[in-house]
mmCIF file of C-alpha atoms in Angstrom:
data_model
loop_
_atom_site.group_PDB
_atom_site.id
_atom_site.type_symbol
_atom_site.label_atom_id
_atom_site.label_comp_id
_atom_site.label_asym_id
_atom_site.label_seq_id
_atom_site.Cartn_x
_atom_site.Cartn_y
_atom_site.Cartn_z
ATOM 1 C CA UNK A 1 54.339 -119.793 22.707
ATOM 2 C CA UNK A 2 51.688 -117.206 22.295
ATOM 3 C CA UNK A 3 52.423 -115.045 18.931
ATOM 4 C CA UNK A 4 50.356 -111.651 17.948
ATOM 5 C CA UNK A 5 49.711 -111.572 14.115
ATOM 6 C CA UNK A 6 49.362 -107.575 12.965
ATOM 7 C CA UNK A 7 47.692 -107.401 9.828
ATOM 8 C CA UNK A 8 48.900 -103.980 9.180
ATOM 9 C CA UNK A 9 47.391 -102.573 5.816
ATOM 10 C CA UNK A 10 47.063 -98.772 4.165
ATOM 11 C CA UNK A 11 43.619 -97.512 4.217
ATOM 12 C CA UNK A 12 41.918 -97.760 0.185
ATOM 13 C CA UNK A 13 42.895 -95.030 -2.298
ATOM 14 C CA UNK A 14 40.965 -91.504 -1.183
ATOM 15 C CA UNK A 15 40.344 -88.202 -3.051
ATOM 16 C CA UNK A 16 42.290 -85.224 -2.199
ATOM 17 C CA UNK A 17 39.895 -84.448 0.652
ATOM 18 C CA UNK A 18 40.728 -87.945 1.996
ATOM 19 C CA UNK A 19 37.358 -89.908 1.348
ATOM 20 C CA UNK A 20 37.215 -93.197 0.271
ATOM 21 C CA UNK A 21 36.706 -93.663 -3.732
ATOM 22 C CA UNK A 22 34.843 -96.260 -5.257
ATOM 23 C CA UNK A 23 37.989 -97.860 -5.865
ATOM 24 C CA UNK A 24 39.347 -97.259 -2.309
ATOM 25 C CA UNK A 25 36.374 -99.460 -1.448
ATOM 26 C CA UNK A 26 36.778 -102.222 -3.324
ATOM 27 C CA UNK A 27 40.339 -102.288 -2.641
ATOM 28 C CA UNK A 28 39.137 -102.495 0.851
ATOM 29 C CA UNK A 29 36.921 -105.250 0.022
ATOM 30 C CA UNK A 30 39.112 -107.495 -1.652
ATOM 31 C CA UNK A 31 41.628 -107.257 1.617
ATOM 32 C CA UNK A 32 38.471 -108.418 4.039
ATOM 33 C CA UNK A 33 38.174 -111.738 0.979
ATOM 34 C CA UNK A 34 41.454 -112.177 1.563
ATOM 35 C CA UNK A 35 41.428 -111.686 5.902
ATOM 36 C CA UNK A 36 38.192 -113.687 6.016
ATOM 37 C CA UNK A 37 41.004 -116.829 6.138
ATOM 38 C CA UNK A 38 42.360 -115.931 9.094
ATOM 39 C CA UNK A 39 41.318 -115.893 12.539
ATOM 40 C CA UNK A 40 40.672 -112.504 13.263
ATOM 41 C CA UNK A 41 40.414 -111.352 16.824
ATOM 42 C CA UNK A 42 40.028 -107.327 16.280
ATOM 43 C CA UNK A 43 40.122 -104.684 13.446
ATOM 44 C CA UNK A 44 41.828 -101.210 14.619
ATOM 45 C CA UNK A 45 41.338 -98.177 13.116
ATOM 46 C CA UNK A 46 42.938 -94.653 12.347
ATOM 47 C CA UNK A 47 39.927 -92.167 13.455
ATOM 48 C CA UNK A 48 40.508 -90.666 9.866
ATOM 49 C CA UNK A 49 37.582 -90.873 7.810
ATOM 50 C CA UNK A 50 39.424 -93.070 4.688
ATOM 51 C CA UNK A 51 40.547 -95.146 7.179
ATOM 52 C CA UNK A 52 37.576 -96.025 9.074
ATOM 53 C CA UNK A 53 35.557 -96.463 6.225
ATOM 54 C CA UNK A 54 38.307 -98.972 5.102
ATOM 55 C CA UNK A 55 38.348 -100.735 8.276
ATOM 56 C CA UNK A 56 34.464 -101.477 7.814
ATOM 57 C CA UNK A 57 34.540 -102.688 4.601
ATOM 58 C CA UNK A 58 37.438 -105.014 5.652
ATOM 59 C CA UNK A 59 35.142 -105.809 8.352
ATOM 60 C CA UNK A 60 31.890 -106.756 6.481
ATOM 61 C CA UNK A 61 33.884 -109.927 5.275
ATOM 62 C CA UNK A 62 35.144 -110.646 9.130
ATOM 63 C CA UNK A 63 31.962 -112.235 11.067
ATOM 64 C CA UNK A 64 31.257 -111.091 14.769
ATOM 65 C CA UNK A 65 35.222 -109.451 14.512
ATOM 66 C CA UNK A 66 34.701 -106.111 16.674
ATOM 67 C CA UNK A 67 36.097 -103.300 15.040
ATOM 68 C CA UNK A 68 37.306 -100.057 17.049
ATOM 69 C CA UNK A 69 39.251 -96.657 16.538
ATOM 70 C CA UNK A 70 42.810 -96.472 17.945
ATOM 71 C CA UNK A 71 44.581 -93.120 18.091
ATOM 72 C CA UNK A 72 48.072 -93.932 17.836
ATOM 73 C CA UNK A 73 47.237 -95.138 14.239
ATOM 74 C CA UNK A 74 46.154 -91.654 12.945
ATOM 75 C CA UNK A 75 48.626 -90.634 9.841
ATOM 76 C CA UNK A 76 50.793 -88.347 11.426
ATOM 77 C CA UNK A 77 55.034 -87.928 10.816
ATOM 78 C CA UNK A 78 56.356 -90.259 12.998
ATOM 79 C CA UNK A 79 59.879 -89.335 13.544
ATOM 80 C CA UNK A 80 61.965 -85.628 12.169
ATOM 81 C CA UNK A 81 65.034 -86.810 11.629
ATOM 82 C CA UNK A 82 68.275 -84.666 12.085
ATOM 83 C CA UNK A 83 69.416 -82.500 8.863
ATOM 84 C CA UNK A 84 72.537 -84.539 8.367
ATOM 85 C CA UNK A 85 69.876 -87.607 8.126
ATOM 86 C CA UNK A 86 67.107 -86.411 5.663
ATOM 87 C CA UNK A 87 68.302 -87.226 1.992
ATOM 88 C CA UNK A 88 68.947 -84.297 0.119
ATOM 89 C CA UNK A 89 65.984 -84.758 -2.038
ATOM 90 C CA UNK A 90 63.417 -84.570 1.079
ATOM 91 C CA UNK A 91 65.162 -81.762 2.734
ATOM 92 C CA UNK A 92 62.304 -79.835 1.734
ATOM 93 C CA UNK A 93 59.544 -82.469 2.783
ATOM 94 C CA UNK A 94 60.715 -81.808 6.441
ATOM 95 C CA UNK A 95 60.444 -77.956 6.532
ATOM 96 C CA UNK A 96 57.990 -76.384 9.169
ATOM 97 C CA UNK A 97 58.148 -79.136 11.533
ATOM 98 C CA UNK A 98 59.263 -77.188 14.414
ATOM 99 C CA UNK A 99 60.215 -78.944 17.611
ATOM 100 C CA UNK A 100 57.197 -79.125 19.473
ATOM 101 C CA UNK A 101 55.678 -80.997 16.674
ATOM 102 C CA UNK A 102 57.826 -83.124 16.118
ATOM 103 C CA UNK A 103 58.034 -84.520 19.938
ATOM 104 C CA UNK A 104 53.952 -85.399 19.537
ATOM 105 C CA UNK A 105 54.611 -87.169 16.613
ATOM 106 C CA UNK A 106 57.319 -89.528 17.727
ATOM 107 C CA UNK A 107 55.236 -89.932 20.871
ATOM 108 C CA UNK A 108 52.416 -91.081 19.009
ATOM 109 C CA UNK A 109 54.934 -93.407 17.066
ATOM 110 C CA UNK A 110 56.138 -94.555 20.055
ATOM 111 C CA UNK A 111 52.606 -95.096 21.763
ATOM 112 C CA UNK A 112 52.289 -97.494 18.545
ATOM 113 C CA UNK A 113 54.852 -99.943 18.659
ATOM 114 C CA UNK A 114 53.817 -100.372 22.453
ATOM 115 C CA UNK A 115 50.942 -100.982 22.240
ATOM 116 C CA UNK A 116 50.419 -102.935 18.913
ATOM 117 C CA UNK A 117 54.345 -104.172 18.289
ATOM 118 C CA UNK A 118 54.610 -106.591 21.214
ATOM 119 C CA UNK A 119 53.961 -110.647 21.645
ATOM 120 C CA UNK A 120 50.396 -110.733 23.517
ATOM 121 C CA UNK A 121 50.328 -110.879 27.174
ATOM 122 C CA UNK A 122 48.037 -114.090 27.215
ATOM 123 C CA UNK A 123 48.687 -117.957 26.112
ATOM 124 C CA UNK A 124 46.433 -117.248 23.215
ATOM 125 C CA UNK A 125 47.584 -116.082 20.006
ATOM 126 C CA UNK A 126 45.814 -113.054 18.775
ATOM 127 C CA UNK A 127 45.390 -111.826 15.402
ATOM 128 C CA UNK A 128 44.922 -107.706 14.584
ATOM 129 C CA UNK A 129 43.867 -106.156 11.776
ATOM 130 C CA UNK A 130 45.721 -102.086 11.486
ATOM 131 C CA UNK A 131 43.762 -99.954 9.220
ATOM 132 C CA UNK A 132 46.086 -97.621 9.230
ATOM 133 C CA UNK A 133 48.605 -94.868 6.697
ATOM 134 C CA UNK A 134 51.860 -95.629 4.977
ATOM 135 C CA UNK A 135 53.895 -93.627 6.997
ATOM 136 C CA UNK A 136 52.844 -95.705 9.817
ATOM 137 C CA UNK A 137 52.933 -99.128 8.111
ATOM 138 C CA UNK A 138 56.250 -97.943 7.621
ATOM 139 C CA UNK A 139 57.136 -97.207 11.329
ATOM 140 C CA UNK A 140 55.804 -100.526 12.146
ATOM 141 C CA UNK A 141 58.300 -102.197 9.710
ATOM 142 C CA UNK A 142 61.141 -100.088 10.822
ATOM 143 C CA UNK A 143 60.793 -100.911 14.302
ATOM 144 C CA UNK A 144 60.545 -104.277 13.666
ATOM 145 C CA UNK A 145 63.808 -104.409 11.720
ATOM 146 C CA UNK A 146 65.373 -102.689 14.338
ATOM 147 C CA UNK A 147 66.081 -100.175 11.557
ATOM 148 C CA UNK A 148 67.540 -96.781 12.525
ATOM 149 C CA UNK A 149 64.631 -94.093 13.200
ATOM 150 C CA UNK A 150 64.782 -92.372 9.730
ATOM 151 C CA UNK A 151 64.342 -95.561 7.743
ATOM 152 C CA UNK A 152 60.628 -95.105 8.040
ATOM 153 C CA UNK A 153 61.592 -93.035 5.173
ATOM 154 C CA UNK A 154 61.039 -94.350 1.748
ATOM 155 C CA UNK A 155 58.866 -98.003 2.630
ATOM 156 C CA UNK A 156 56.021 -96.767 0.633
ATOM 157 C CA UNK A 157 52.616 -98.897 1.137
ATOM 158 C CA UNK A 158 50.302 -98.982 -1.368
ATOM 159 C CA UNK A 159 46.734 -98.684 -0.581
ATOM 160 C CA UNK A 160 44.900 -102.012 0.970
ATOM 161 C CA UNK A 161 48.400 -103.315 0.647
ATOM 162 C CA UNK A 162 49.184 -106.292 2.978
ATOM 163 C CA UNK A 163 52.034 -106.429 5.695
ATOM 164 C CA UNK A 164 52.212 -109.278 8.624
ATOM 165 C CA UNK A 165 54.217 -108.982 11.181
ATOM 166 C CA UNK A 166 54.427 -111.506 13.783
ATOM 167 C CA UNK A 167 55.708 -110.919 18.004
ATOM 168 C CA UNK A 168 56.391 -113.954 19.646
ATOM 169 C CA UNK A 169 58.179 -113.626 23.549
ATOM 170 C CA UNK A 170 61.743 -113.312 23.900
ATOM 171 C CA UNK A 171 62.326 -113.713 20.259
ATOM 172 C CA UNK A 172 62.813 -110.632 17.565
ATOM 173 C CA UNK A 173 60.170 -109.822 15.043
ATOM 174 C CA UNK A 174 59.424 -110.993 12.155
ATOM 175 C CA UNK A 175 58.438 -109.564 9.049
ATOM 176 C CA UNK A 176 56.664 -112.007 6.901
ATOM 177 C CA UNK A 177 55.719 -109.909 3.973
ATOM 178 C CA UNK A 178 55.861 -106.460 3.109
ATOM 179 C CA UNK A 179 53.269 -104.096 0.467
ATOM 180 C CA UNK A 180 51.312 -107.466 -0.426
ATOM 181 C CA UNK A 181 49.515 -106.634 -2.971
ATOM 182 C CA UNK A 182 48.319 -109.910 -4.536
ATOM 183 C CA UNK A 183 44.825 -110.188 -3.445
ATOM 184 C CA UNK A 184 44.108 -107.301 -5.560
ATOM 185 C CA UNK A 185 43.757 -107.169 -8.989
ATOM 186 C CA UNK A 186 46.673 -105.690 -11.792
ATOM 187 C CA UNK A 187 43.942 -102.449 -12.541
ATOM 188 C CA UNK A 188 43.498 -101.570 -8.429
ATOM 189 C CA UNK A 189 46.945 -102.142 -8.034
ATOM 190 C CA UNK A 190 49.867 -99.422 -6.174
ATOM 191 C CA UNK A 191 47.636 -96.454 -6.266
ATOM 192 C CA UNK A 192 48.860 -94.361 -3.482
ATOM 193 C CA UNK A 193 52.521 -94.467 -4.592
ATOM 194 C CA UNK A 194 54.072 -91.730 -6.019
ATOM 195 C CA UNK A 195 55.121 -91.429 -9.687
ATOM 196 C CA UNK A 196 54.132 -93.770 -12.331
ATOM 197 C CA UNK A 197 52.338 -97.429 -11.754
ATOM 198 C CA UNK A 198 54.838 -100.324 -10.720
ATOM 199 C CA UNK A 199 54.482 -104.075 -12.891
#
């Protein structure tokens, strides 16, 4: 049966005005060495300027792989959950988010997972690259999990980290590996995540 490999991975680590550092690039790099294995059919893009840049240098290492923006990848909140579900320590995160808001964002989220979290339509297997933002490598792990809405929260991605997931029909997802990090060396390792560097 036909399967669709997503090779969903955070864009490289970006200044505060979200371009691309030199290490953001060779982060970026090092995940095309690694890609350049597989049989990639497509790289997809957030329109986001540390993403796309990512995406390309991914792509450099991917011969004659076409490479395109995708909107429903742009970082963006992609569900508000309800007070009573928001740990007290991000009650705070969520403020400001008024209703409105929060609709477009879980209808981006949800424009996501259909069109990207699904087994191909074809006998062929395909294999996607996401260039994408944590909080929406997160999404794409939640839904896969079948994980309540608000578990997005708190799967942190750290930049050019690795996730596959893999859709095959009638069967549930399946998350082969989350936040790989292992094509990168231990210096360009979990920037992106907050507080101090992880082992």
């Amino acid at each position: 049966m036909a399967t669709r490999h997503l090779y969903v991975a955070r864009h490289g680590e970006a200044d505060a005005l979200g371009t691309l550092t030199a290490t953001g690039r060779r982060q970026a790099a090092l995940l095309g060495e690694r890609l350049a294995r597989v049989p990639v059919t497509a790289v997809w893009h957030s329109p986001l300027p540390r993403a796309v840049v990512s995406a390309h240098e991914v792509a450099r290492h991917l011969l004659g792989v076409a490479v395109a923006p995708a909107d429903e990848l742009v970082d963006h909140v992609p569900h508000v959950p309800a007070p009573a579900d928001v740990p007290r320590a991000l009650v705070g995160f969520f403020d400001g988010f008024d209703t409105a808001e929060a609709a477009a964002g879980r209808r981006t989220a949800d424009a996501l997972a259909q069109r990207f979290a699904a087994a191909p339509a074809g006998a062929d297997d395909v294999h996607e690259v996401l260039v994408t933002h944590a909080y929406q490598v997160a999404w794409l792990v939640r839904h896969a999990l079948d994980a309540p809405d608000a578990r997005w929260i708190g799967l942190e991605s750290a930049n050019a980290a690795l996730t596959v997931l893999e859709y095959r029909p009638d069967l549930p997802p399946t998350l082969v590996t989350f936040n790989d990090q292992s094509h990168l060396p231990p210096g360009l390792r979990w920037t992106g995540f907050p507080g101090d560097p992880r082992v």
